[in-house]
PDB file of C-alpha atoms in Angstrom:
ATOM      1  CA  GLN D   1     150.196  17.814 -35.788  1.00 82.00           C
ATOM      2  CA  VAL D   2     152.420  15.067 -37.167  1.00 91.00           C
ATOM      3  CA  GLN D   3     155.962  15.642 -38.388  1.00 94.00           C
ATOM      4  CA  LEU D   4     157.363  13.427 -41.130  1.00 96.00           C
ATOM      5  CA  VAL D   5     160.913  12.819 -42.317  1.00 97.00           C
ATOM      6  CA  GLU D   6     161.665  10.695 -45.373  1.00 97.00           C
ATOM      7  CA  SER D   7     164.928   8.928 -46.106  1.00 97.00           C
ATOM      8  CA  GLY D   8     166.321   6.220 -48.329  1.00 98.00           C
ATOM      9  CA  GLY D   9     166.221   7.802 -51.744  1.00 97.00           C
ATOM     10  CA  GLY D  10     169.080   7.627 -54.175  1.00 97.00           C
ATOM     11  CA  LEU D  11     170.285   6.606 -57.602  1.00 98.00           C
ATOM     12  CA  VAL D  12     169.684   3.058 -58.784  1.00 98.00           C
ATOM     13  CA  GLN D  13     169.787   1.233 -62.096  1.00 98.00           C
ATOM     14  CA  ALA D  14     166.646  -0.039 -63.733  1.00 98.00           C
ATOM     15  CA  GLY D  15     165.633  -3.351 -62.222  1.00 98.00           C
ATOM     16  CA  GLY D  16     167.147  -2.461 -58.876  1.00 98.00           C
ATOM     17  CA  SER D  17     165.568  -1.868 -55.482  1.00 98.00           C
ATOM     18  CA  LEU D  18     165.329   0.847 -52.854  1.00 98.00           C
ATOM     19  CA  ARG D  19     163.578   1.074 -49.505  1.00 98.00           C
ATOM     20  CA  LEU D  20     162.220   4.402 -48.412  1.00 98.00           C
ATOM     21  CA  SER D  21     161.492   5.204 -44.782  1.00 98.00           C
ATOM     22  CA  CYS D  22     159.134   7.768 -43.291  1.00 97.00           C
ATOM     23  CA  ALA D  23     159.701   8.504 -39.623  1.00 96.00           C
ATOM     24  CA  ALA D  24     156.728  10.106 -37.932  1.00 94.00           C
ATOM     25  CA  SER D  25     156.545  12.042 -34.698  1.00 92.00           C
ATOM     26  CA  GLY D  26     153.693  13.780 -32.955  1.00 87.00           C
ATOM     27  CA  ARG D  27     150.090  12.636 -32.773  1.00 80.00           C
ATOM     28  CA  THR D  28     150.335   9.495 -34.866  1.00 76.00           C
ATOM     29  CA  SER D  29     148.259   7.476 -32.402  1.00 77.00           C
ATOM     30  CA  SER D  30     145.214   9.547 -33.305  1.00 81.00           C
ATOM     31  CA  SER D  31     145.870   9.499 -37.046  1.00 86.00           C
ATOM     32  CA  TYR D  32     144.211   7.254 -39.585  1.00 90.00           C
ATOM     33  CA  ALA D  33     146.724   6.456 -42.312  1.00 93.00           C
ATOM     34  CA  LEU D  34     149.992   7.308 -43.980  1.00 95.00           C
ATOM     35  CA  ALA D  35     150.646   7.355 -47.691  1.00 97.00           C
ATOM     36  CA  TRP D  36     153.430   7.772 -50.209  1.00 98.00           C
ATOM     37  CA  PHE D  37     153.069  10.157 -53.105  1.00 98.00           C
ATOM     38  CA  ARG D  38     155.528  11.062 -55.833  1.00 98.00           C
ATOM     39  CA  GLN D  39     156.094  13.919 -58.216  1.00 98.00           C
ATOM     40  CA  ALA D  40     158.177  13.676 -61.353  1.00 97.00           C
ATOM     41  CA  PRO D  41     159.559  16.768 -63.127  1.00 92.00           C
ATOM     42  CA  GLY D  42     156.835  18.526 -65.071  1.00 95.00           C
ATOM     43  CA  LYS D  43     154.119  16.240 -63.749  1.00 97.00           C
ATOM     44  CA  GLU D  44     151.487  16.456 -61.061  1.00 97.00           C
ATOM     45  CA  ARG D  45     151.933  14.742 -57.746  1.00 97.00           C
ATOM     46  CA  GLU D  46     150.423  11.257 -57.756  1.00 98.00           C
ATOM     47  CA  PHE D  47     149.385   8.711 -55.169  1.00 98.00           C
ATOM     48  CA  VAL D  48     151.638   5.676 -54.784  1.00 98.00           C
ATOM     49  CA  ALA D  49     150.481   3.634 -51.776  1.00 98.00           C
ATOM     50  CA  SER D  50     148.789   3.948 -48.399  1.00 97.00           C
ATOM     51  CA  ILE D  51     148.498   2.005 -45.149  1.00 96.00           C
ATOM     52  CA  PRO D  52     146.360   2.565 -42.054  1.00 92.00           C
ATOM     53  CA  TRP D  53     148.262   3.110 -38.826  1.00 88.00           C
ATOM     54  CA  SER D  54     146.186   0.557 -36.916  1.00 88.00           C
ATOM     55  CA  GLY D  55     145.572  -2.218 -39.390  1.00 79.00           C
ATOM     56  CA  GLY D  56     143.472  -2.598 -42.473  1.00 86.00           C
ATOM     57  CA  ASN D  57     143.879  -2.704 -46.193  1.00 93.00           C
ATOM     58  CA  THR D  58     146.793  -1.279 -48.100  1.00 96.00           C
ATOM     59  CA  TYR D  59     146.253   0.433 -51.443  1.00 97.00           C
ATOM     60  CA  TYR D  60     148.536   0.868 -54.419  1.00 98.00           C
ATOM     61  CA  ALA D  61     148.537   2.796 -57.643  1.00 98.00           C
ATOM     62  CA  ASP D  62     148.186   0.478 -60.622  1.00 98.00           C
ATOM     63  CA  SER D  63     151.589   1.563 -61.886  1.00 97.00           C
ATOM     64  CA  VAL D  64     153.371   0.111 -58.842  1.00 98.00           C
ATOM     65  CA  LYS D  65     151.248  -2.925 -57.952  1.00 98.00           C
ATOM     66  CA  GLY D  66     153.345  -6.060 -57.676  1.00 98.00           C
ATOM     67  CA  ARG D  67     156.587  -4.065 -57.470  1.00 98.00           C
ATOM     68  CA  PHE D  68     156.172  -1.817 -54.408  1.00 98.00           C
ATOM     69  CA  THR D  69     155.216  -2.849 -50.886  1.00 98.00           C
ATOM     70  CA  ILE D  70     154.162  -0.482 -48.107  1.00 98.00           C
ATOM     71  CA  SER D  71     154.571  -1.570 -44.498  1.00 96.00           C
ATOM     72  CA  ARG D  72     154.788  -0.046 -41.048  1.00 94.00           C
ATOM     73  CA  ASP D  73     156.533  -0.472 -37.717  1.00 93.00           C
ATOM     74  CA  ASN D  74     154.198   1.053 -35.163  1.00 89.00           C
ATOM     75  CA  ALA D  75     156.732   0.682 -32.356  1.00 91.00           C
ATOM     76  CA  LYS D  76     159.050   2.982 -34.290  1.00 92.00           C
ATOM     77  CA  ASN D  77     156.312   5.153 -35.838  1.00 92.00           C
ATOM     78  CA  THR D  78     157.866   4.432 -39.207  1.00 95.00           C
ATOM     79  CA  VAL D  79     156.371   3.497 -42.547  1.00 95.00           C
ATOM     80  CA  PHE D  80     158.413   1.903 -45.308  1.00 97.00           C
ATOM     81  CA  LEU D  81     158.095   1.679 -49.061  1.00 98.00           C
ATOM     82  CA  GLN D  82     159.991  -1.256 -50.534  1.00 98.00           C
ATOM     83  CA  MET D  83     160.471  -0.600 -54.237  1.00 98.00           C
ATOM     84  CA  ASN D  84     161.584  -3.490 -56.449  1.00 98.00           C
ATOM     85  CA  SER D  85     162.012  -3.845 -60.202  1.00 98.00           C
ATOM     86  CA  LEU D  86     162.431  -0.117 -60.495  1.00 98.00           C
ATOM     87  CA  LYS D  87     161.875   1.559 -63.843  1.00 98.00           C
ATOM     88  CA  PRO D  88     163.113   4.906 -65.191  1.00 97.00           C
ATOM     89  CA  GLU D  89     159.524   6.160 -65.013  1.00 97.00           C
ATOM     90  CA  ASP D  90     159.639   5.702 -61.228  1.00 98.00           C
ATOM     91  CA  THR D  91     162.067   8.618 -61.071  1.00 98.00           C
ATOM     92  CA  ALA D  92     160.506  11.297 -58.868  1.00 98.00           C
ATOM     93  CA  VAL D  93     160.608  13.015 -55.530  1.00 98.00           C
ATOM     94  CA  TYR D  94     158.790  10.755 -53.088  1.00 98.00           C
ATOM     95  CA  TYR D  95     156.804  12.257 -50.233  1.00 98.00           C
ATOM     96  CA  CYS D  96     155.085  10.685 -47.272  1.00 97.00           C
ATOM     97  CA  ALA D  97     151.899  12.231 -45.974  1.00 96.00           C
ATOM     98  CA  ASN D  98     149.715  11.685 -42.925  1.00 95.00           C
ATOM     99  CA  GLN D  99     145.937  11.526 -42.909  1.00 93.00           C
ATOM    100  CA  ARG D 100     144.351  12.347 -39.570  1.00 90.00           C
ATOM    101  CA  LEU D 101     140.860  11.194 -40.392  1.00 90.00           C
ATOM    102  CA  MET D 102     139.588   8.691 -42.929  1.00 88.00           C
ATOM    103  CA  GLY D 103     138.211  10.385 -45.998  1.00 87.00           C
ATOM    104  CA  THR D 104     139.921  13.710 -45.371  1.00 90.00           C
ATOM    105  CA  GLN D 105     142.890  15.300 -47.050  1.00 93.00           C
ATOM    106  CA  TYR D 106     146.426  14.396 -46.147  1.00 94.00           C
ATOM    107  CA  ASP D 107     147.425  17.274 -43.892  1.00 91.00           C
ATOM    108  CA  SER D 108     151.050  16.655 -42.897  1.00 94.00           C
ATOM    109  CA  TRP D 109     153.816  16.206 -45.448  1.00 97.00           C
ATOM    110  CA  GLY D 110     157.487  15.383 -45.365  1.00 97.00           C
ATOM    111  CA  GLN D 111     160.175  17.246 -47.269  1.00 97.00           C
ATOM    112  CA  GLY D 112     160.588  14.521 -49.875  1.00 97.00           C
ATOM    113  CA  THR D 113     163.388  12.239 -50.966  1.00 98.00           C
ATOM    114  CA  GLN D 114     164.717  11.958 -54.520  1.00 98.00           C
ATOM    115  CA  VAL D 115     164.613   8.626 -56.322  1.00 98.00           C
ATOM    116  CA  THR D 116     166.415   8.424 -59.658  1.00 98.00           C
ATOM    117  CA  VAL D 117     166.315   5.280 -61.779  1.00 98.00           C
ATOM    118  CA  SER D 118     168.782   5.131 -64.631  1.00 97.00           C
ATOM    119  CA  SER D 119     168.195   3.083 -67.764  1.00 93.00           C
TER     120      SER D 119
END
């Protein structure tokens, strides 16, 4: 099992930036990938970005391409989400999630961190 703790959320004005962190502990060495998801009030949770733990392609939702960057520091078992040019519609609770095996469901989730973008 992998435990995840997000941090870095907050309140920012439109056009600003935030960097979210997801610190992982547990069996990350045997996991496949980590992703960020978000859920806005009244909406379903949606995929934001993902990155394999041991190299490979990153993936982004169309709504964040060119503005968000996912990266990792394997030495610290931490994944980051750099969010630039933030928009009010990016307001949501952001969650990181771990995927043990490629093609399977994400099976470990953090508690979430709130991101609020004011107009």
